[in-house]
Coordinates of C-alpha atoms and ligand atoms in Angstrom, one line a residue:
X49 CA 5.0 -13.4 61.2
X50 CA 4.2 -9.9 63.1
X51 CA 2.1 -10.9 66.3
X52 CA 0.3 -7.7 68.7
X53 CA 2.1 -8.3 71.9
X54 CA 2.2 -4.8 73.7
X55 CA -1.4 -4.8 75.2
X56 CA -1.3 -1.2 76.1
X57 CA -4.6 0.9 75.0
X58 CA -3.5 4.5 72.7
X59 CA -4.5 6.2 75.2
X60 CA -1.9 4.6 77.8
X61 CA 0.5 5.1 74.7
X62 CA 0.3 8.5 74.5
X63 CA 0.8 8.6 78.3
X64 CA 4.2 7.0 77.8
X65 CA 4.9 8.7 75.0
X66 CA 5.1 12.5 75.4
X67 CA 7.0 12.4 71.5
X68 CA 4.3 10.2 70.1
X69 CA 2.9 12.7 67.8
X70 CA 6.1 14.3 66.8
X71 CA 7.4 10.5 66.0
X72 CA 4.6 9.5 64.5
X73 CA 3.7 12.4 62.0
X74 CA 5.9 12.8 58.5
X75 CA 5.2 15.9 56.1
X76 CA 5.8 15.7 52.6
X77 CA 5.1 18.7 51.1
X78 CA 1.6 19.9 51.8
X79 CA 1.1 16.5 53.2
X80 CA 1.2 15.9 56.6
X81 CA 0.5 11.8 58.3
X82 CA -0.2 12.1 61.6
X83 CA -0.3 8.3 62.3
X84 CA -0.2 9.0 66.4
X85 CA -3.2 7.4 67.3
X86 CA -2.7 4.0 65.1
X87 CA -2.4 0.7 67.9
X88 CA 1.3 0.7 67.4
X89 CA 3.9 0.7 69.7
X90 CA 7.8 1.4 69.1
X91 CA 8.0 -1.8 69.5
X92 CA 5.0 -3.4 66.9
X93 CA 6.8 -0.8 64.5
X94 CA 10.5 -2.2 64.9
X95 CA 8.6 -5.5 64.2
X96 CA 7.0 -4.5 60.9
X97 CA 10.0 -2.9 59.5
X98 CA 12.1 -6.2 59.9
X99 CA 9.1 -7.5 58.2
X100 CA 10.1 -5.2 55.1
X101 CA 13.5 -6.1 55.2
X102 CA 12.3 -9.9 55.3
X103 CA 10.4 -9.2 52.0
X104 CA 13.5 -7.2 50.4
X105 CA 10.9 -4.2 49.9
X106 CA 14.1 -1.7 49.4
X107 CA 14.9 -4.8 46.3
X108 CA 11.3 -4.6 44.8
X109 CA 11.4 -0.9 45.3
X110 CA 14.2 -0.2 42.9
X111 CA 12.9 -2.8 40.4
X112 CA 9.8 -0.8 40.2
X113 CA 11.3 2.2 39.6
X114 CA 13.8 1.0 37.1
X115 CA 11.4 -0.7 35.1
X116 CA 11.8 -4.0 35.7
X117 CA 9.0 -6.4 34.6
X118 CA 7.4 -6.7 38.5
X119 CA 3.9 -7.3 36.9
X120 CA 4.8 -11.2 36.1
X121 CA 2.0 -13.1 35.3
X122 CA 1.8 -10.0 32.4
X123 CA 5.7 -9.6 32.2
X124 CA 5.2 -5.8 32.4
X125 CA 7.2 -3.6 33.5
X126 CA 5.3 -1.0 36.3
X127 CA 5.7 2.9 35.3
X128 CA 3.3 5.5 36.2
X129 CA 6.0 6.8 38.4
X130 CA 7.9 7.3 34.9
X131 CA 4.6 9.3 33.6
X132 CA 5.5 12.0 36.5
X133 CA 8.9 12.2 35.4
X134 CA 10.7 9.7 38.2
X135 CA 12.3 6.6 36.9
X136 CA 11.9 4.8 33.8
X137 CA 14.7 6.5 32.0
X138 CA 14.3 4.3 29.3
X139 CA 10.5 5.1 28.2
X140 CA 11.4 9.2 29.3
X141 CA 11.4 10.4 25.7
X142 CA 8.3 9.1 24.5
X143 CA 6.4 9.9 28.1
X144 CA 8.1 13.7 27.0
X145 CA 6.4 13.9 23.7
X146 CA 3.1 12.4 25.0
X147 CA 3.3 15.1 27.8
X148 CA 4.1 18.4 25.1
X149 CA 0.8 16.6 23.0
X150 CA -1.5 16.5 25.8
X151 CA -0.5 20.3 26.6
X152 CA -0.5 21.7 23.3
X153 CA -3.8 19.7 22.2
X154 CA -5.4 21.5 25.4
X155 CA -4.3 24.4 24.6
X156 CA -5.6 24.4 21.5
X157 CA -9.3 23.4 22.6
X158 CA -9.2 26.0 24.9
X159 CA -8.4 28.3 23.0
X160 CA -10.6 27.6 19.8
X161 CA -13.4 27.7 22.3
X162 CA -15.2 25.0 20.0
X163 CA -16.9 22.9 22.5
X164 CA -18.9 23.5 25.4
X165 CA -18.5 20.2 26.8
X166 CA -16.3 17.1 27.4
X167 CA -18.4 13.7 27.1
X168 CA -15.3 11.3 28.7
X169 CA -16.6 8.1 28.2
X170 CA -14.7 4.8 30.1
X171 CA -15.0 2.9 33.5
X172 CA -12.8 1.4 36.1
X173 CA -9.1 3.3 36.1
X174 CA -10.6 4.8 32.4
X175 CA -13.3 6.7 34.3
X176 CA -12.3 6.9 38.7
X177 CA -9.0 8.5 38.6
X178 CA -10.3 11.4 36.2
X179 CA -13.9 11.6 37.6
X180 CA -12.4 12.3 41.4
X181 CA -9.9 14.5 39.9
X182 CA -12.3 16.8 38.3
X183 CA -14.4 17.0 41.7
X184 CA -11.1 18.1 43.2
X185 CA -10.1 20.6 40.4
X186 CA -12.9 22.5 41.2
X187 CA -11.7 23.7 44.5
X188 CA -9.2 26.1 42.7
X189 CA -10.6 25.6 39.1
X190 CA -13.3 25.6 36.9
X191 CA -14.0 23.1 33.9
X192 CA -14.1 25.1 30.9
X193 CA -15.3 23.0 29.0
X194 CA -17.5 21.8 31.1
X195 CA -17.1 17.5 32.0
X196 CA -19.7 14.9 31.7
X197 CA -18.7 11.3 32.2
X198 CA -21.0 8.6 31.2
X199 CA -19.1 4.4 32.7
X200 CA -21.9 2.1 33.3
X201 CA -23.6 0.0 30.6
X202 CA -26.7 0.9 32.7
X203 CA -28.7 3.6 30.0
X204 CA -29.2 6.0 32.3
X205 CA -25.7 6.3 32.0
X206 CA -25.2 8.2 29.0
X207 CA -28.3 8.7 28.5
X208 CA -27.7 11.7 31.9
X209 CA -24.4 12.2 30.2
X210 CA -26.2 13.8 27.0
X211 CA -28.7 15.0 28.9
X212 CA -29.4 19.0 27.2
X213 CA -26.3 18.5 25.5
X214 CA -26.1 20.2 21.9
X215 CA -24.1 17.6 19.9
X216 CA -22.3 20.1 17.5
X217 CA -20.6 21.5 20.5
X218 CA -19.6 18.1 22.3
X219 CA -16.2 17.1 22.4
X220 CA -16.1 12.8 23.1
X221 CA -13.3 11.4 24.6
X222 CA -13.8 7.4 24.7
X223 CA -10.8 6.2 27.2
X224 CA -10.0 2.4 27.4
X225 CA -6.7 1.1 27.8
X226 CA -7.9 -2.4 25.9
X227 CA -10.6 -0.8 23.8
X228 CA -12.1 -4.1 24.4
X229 CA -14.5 -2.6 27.1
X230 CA -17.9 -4.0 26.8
X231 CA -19.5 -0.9 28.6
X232 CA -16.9 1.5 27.4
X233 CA -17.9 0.4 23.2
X234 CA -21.2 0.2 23.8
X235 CA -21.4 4.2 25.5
X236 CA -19.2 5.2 22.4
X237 CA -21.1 3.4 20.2
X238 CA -24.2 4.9 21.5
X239 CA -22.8 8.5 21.7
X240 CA -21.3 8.3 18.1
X241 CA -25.3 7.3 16.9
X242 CA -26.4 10.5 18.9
X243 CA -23.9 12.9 17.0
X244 CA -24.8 11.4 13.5
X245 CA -28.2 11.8 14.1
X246 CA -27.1 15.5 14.6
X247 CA -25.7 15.6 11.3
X248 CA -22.2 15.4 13.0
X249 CA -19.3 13.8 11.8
X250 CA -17.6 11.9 14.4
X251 CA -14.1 12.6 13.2
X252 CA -14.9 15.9 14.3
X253 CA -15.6 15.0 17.2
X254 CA -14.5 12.0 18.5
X255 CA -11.3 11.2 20.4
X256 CA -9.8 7.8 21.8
X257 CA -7.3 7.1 24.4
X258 CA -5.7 3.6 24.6
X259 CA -2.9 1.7 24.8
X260 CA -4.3 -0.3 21.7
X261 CA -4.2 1.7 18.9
X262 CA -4.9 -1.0 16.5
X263 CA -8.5 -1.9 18.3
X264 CA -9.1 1.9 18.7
X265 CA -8.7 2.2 15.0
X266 CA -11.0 -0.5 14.2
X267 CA -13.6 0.6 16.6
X268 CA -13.7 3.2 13.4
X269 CA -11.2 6.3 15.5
X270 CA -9.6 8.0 13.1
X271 CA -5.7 7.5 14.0
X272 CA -5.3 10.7 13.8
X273 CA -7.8 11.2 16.7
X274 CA -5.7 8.5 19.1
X275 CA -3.5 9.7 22.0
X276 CA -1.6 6.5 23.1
X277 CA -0.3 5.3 26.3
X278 CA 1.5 1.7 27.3
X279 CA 1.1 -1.3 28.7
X280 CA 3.5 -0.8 31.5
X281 CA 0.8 1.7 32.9
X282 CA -1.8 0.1 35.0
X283 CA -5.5 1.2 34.3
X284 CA -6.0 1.9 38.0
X285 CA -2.3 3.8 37.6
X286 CA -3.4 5.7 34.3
X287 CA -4.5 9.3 35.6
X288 CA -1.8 11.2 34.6
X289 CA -1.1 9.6 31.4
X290 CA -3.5 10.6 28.8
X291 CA -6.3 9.0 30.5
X292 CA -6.0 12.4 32.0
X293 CA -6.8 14.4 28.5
X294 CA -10.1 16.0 29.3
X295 CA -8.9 17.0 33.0
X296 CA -5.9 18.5 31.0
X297 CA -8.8 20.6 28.5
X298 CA -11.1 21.2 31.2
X299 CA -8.7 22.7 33.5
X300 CA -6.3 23.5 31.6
X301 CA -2.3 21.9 31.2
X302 CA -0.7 24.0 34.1
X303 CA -3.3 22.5 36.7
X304 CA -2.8 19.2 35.2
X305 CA 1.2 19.2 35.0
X306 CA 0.6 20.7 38.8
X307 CA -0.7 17.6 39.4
X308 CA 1.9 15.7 38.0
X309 CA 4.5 17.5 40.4
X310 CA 2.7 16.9 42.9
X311 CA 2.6 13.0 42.2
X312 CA 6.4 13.1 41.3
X313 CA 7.6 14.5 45.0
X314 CA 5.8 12.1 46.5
X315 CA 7.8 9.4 44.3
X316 CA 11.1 11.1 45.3
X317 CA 9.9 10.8 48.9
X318 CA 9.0 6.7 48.5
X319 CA 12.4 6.2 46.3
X320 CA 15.1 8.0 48.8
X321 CA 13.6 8.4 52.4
X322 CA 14.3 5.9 55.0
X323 CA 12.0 3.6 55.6
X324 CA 11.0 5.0 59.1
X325 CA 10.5 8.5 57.9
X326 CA 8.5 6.9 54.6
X327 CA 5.0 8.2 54.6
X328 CA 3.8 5.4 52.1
X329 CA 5.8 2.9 53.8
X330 CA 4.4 3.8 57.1
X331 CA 0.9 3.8 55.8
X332 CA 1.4 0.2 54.4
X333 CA 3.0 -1.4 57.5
X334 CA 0.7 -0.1 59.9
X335 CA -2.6 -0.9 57.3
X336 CA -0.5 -4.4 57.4
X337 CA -0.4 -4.5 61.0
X338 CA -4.4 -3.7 61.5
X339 CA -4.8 -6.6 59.3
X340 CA -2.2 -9.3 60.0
X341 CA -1.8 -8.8 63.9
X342 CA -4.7 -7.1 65.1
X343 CA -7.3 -9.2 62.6
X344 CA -9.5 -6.1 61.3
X345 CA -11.3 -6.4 58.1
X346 CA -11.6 -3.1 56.4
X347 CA -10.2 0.2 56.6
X348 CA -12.6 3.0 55.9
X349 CA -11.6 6.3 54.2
X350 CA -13.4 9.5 55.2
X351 CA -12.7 12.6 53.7
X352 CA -13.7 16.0 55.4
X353 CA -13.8 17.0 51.7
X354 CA -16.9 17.3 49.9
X355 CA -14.6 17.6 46.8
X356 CA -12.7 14.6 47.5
X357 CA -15.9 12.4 48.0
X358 CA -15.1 10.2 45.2
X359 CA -11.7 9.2 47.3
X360 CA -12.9 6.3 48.8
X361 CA -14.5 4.6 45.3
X362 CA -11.1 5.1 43.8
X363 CA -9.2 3.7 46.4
X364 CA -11.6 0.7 46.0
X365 CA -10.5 -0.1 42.6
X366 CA -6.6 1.0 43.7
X367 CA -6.4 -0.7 46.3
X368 CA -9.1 -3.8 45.5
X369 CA -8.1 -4.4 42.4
X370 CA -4.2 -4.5 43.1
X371 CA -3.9 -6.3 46.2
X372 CA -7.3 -8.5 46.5
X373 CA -5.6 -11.9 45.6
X374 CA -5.3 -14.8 47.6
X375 CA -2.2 -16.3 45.8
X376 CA 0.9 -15.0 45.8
X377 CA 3.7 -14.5 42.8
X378 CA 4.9 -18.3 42.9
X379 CA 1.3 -19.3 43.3
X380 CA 1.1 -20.2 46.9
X381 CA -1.6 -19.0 49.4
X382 CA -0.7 -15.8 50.2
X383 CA -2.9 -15.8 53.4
X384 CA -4.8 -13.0 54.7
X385 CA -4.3 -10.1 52.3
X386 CA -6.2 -6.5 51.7
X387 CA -9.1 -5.5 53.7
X388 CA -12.4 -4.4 51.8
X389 CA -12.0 -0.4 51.4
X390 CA -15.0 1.9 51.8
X391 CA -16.2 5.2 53.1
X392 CA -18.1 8.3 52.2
X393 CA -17.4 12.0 53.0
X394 CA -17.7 13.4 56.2
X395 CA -19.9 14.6 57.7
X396 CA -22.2 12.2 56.1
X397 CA -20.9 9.0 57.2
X398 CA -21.1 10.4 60.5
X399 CA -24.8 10.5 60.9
X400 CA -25.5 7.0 58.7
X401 CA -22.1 3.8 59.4
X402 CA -20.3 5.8 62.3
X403 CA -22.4 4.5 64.8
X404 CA -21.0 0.9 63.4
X405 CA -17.5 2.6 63.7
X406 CA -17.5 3.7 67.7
X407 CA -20.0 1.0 68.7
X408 CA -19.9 -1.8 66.4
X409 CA -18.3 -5.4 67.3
X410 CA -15.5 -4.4 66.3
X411 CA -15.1 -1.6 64.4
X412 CA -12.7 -0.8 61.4
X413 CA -9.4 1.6 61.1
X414 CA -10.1 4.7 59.5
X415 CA -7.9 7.4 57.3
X416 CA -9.2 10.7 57.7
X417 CA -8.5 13.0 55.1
X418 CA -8.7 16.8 56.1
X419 CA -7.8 19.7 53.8
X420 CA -6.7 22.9 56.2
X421 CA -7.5 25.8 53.7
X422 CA -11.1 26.4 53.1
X423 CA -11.5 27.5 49.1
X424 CA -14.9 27.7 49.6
X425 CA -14.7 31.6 51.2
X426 CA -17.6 29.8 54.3
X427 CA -14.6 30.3 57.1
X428 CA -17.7 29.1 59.6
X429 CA -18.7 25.7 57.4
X430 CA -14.8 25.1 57.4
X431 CA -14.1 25.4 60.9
X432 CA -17.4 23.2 61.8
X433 CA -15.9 20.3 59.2
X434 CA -13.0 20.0 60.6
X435 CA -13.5 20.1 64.0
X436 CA -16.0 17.3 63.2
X437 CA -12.9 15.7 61.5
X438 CA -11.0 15.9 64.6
X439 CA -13.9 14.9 67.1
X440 CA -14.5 11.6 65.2
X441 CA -10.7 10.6 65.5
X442 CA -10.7 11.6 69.2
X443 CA -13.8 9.6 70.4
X444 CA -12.4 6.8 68.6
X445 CA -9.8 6.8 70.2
X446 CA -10.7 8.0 74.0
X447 CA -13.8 6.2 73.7
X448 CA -16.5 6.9 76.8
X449 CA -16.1 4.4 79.7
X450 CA -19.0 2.5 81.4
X451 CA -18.2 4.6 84.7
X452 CA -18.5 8.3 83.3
X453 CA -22.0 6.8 81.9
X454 CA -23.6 5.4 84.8
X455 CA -22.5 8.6 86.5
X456 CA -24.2 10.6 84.3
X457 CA -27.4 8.8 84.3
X458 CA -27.5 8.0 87.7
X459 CA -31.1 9.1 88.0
X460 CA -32.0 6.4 85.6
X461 CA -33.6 3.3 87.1
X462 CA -32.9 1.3 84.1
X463 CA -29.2 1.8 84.6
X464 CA -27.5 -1.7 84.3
X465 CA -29.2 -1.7 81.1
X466 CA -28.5 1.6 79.3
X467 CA -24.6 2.1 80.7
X468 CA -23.6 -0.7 78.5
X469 CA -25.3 0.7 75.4
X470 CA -24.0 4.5 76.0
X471 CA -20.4 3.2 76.3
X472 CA -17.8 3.4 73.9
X473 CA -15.2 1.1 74.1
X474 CA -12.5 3.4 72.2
X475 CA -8.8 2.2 71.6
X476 CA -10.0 2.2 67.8
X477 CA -7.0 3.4 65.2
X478 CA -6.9 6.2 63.1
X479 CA -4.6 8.4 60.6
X480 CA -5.1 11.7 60.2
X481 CA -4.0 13.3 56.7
X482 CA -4.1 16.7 56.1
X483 CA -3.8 19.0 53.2
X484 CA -2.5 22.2 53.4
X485 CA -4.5 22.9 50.7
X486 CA -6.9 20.9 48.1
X487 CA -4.2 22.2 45.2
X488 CA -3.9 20.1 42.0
X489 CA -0.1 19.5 43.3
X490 CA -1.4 17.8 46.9
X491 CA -4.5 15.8 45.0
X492 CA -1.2 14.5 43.1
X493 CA 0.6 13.7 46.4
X494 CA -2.3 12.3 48.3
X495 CA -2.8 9.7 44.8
X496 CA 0.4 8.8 44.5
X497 CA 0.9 8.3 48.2
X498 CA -1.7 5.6 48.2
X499 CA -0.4 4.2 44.8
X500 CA 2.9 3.5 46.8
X501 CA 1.1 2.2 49.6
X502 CA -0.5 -0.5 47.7
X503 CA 2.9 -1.1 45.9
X504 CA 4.5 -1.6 49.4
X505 CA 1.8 -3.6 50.9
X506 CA 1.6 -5.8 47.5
X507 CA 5.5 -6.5 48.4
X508 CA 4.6 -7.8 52.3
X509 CA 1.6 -10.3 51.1
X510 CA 3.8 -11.4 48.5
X511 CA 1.4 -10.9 45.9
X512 CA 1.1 -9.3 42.4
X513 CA -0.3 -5.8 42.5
X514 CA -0.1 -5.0 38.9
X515 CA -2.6 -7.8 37.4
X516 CA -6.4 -8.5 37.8
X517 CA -7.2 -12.0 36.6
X518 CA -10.7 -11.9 39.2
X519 CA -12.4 -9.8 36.8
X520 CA -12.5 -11.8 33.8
X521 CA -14.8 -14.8 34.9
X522 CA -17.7 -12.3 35.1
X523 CA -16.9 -10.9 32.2
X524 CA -16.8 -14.1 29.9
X525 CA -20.2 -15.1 31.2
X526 CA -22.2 -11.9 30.6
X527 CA -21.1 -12.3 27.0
X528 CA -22.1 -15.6 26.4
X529 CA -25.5 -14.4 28.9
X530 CA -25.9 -11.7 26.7
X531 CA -25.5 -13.7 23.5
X532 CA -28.0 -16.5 24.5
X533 CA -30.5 -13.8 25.6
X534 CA -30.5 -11.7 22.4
X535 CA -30.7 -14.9 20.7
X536 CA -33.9 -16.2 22.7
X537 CA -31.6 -19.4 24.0
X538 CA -31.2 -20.3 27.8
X539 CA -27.8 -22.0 27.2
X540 CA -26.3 -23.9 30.3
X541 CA -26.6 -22.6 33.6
X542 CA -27.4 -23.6 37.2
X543 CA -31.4 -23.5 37.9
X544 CA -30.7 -19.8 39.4
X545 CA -29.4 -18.4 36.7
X546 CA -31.3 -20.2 34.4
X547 CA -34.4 -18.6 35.9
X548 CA -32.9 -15.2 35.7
X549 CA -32.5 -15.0 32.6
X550 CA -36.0 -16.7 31.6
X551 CA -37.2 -13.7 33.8
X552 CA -35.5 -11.0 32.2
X553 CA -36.4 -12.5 28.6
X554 CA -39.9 -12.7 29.0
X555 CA -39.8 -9.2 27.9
X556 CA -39.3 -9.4 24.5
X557 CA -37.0 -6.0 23.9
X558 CA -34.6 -7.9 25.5
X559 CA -34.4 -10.8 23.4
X560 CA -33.5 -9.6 19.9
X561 CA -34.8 -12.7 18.3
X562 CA -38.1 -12.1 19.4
X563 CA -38.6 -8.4 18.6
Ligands
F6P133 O1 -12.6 -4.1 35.5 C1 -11.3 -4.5 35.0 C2 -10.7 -3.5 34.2 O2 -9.8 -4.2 33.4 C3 -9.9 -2.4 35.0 O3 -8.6 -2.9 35.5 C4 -9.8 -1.3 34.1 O4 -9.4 -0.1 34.7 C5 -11.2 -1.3 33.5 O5 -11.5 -2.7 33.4 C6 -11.3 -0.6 32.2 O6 -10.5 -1.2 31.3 P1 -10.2 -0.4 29.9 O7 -9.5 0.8 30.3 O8 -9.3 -1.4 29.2 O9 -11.4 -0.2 29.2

């Protein structure tokens, strides 16, 4: 097990370590890591990279990208690297042909100039990956047609999605790997009513995505109106299959194969570089060594990117979904395994959880996600973003010490008292990613580089990254909750629920037996 021995502060590490920055920072691309001011000496590193050799990480590494069925409670194979063109020879062709559809389809939309608007309907990895990439597109891009996106069962949620929209120029693209969705049928379902009541014909309109074709079919798609993908791509994975369709019509085929590139030299990167010089290996063993050895609970992500804002929420689900188990592959414990992930953009966080982060009990790492070029032509709003970027990471890390306080404020008679609360105890870790520039090639780096990240981490908790067997409890029992509401009955539940749902009954639109 990996154990924090080397009790020196960062600051007392970069002291001793005029090469710290240089050793600690990897570039790939227009990626840079600068992983300087993470709590870990050469030392802790050495440490965590015996670790990976412990857990044959180069082994699992080249069963992932040769296909072999990794994802063993589902005995599927793990390719989204293969959907970017890097490994998975054997599923190449068809990944080729699905590619040349998605383009030429796009094409085609764009050019026919039909619609005004995309309604993408889906949730989870049907509905994060696309929604944060479409934020980002429009640093260098502009939907054309323009993007709605309507995921919760909540109403309001397509109910904003149509909002002013004129159904005979709406293009709906349901997305769902298992079309077995509850939200994702009931938003179609919904949406299809809307454009009939238009005097619409759905075929016309409609579109599905899935890696069920049969259940898409029956939902009532016309096959025709199906683009495919497979089971060996994860929903949280799915991006830049055609989960991706309406980024690839709304900003067009180039900005989405851009994407793609960018994803797939990041994939070179994980496959051949050395472990040391590994950005997403580097990212996983230190984000293992702020949780195993030095006991933190959460790593926040802050981009200084108002078009990256969604980052954090999709790393929820990427990382949450893959790597929050507590048993591992042969169904032991698997101990203490991913921290919760969370964050907003900066500068916002900074004036609402920050305080928690420099003065809180203890804290929580933070990735800091900084994009260099401004495409927003405010050069002064740039340069005040990201020197607030690089403040944050600073004062983190240098903290402000008791003595500088109470020098400060040495006029104040209530001294003893307030030097304690104006101190910062500092010696709190950071990364600091930059962008050269938010292009559709880097968003695909920065995705990928996490989606190897989690891989690698999955790999040394000993767990299976690929599944998600925690989300279907919740989902059984809303069905049966919804059925026994509709139906007027209060079924079998503890005296909390039970009195839940007598609340929510009592009005009678939700009990269909009573309307
Ligand atoms: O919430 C669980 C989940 O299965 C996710 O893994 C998935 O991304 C999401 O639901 C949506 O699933 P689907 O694409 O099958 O509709």
């Amino acid at each position: 097990m990996i154990t924090a021995t080397d009790s020196r502060t960062l600051s007392e590490l970069f002291d001793t370590e005029p090469d710290r920055v240089d050793r600690m920072s990897v570039r790939v691309g227009p990626l840079r890591a600068d992983f300087s001011k993470q709590r870990v000496s050469a030392d802790d590193l050495a440490q965590l990279l015996a670790l990976a050799e412990e857990k044959d990480l180069a082994g699992w590494r080249a069963k992932l990208f040769a296909g072999e069925p990794i994802n063993t409670s589902e005995n599927r194979a793990v390719l989204h690297t293969a959907l970017r063109g890097v490994g998975g020879e054997a599923v190449a062709d068809e990944v080729t042909a699905m590619r040349a559809r998605i383009a030429a389809f796009a094409t085609k939309v764009r050019r026919e100039g039909r619609f005004d608007t995309i309604v993408h309907i889906g949730i989870g990895g049907s509905d994060l990956g696309p929604r944060l990439v479409a934020d980002a597109m429009e640093a260098t891009g502009q939907a054309k047609p323009a993007l709605r996106f309507a995921n919760n069962v909540d109403g309001a949620s397509v109910n904003d999605a149509l909002k002013g929209l004129d159904p005979k120029r709406t293009l709906v693209i349901v997305v769902s790997k298992s079309f077995g969705t509850q939200e994702t049928k009931m938003n179609a379902d919904s949406v299809r009513d809307w454009l009939v009541a238009a005097g619409c014909e759905p075929s016309e309109h409609v579109l599905a995505v899935s890696a069920n074709v049969d259940r898409a079919v029956a939902f009532g798609i016309d096959e025709a109106n199906i683009f495919n993908f497979w089971d060996w791509v994860g929903g949280r994975y799915s991006v830049w299959s055609a989960v991706g369709l309406s980024l690839a019509i709304a900003y067009g085929p180039d900005a989405f194969g851009e994407m793609l590139d960018g994803a797939a030299a990041m994939d070179r990167h994980f496959r051949d570089t050395e472990f040391p010089a590994n950005m997403p290996v580097l990212m996983a063993l230190i984000g293992v060594w702020n949780r195993n050895a030095l006991g933190y609970d959460s790593l926040a992500v802050i981009p200084y990117s108002r078009r990256l804002r969604l980052f954090s929420a999709f790393l929820q689900q990427l990382e949450m979904e893959s790597n929050g188990k507590s048993a591992s592959r042969d169904g032991a414990d698997a101990g203490t395994t991913c921290p919760v992930i969370w964050g907003d953009e900066g500068t916002n966080g900074q004036h609402a959880f920050f305080q928690w982060l420099h003065q809180g009990s203890k804290g929580a790492p933070v990735d800091f996600v900084a994009v260099l070029k401004d495409h927003e032509d405010r050069p002064e709003h740039h340069r005040a973003l990201l020197a607030n970027c690089f403040a944050q990471s600073e004062a983190l890390m240098l903290g402000k010490t008791e003595s500088v306080v109470r020098a400060e404020n040495a006029d104040r008679e209530d001294l003893d008292a307030l030097a304690p609360q104006k101190t910062f105890p500092g010696n709190r870790p950071s990364t600091t990613l930059t962008l050269d520039a938010l292009t559709p090639a880097a968003l695909g780096s920065l995705i990928a580089l996490y989606e190897h990240k989690v891989f690698v981490q999955g790999v040394l908790w000993d767990v299976n990254s690929f599944d998600q067997w925690g989300v279907e409890l919740g989902k059984v029992l809303a069905t049966t909750i919804l059925t026994e509401m509709e139906a007027g009955e209060s079924g079998e539940h503890d005296a909390s629920t039970a009195a839940l749902m007598a609340l929510a009954t009592s009005d009678p639109s939700l009990t269909k037996a009573k309307i």
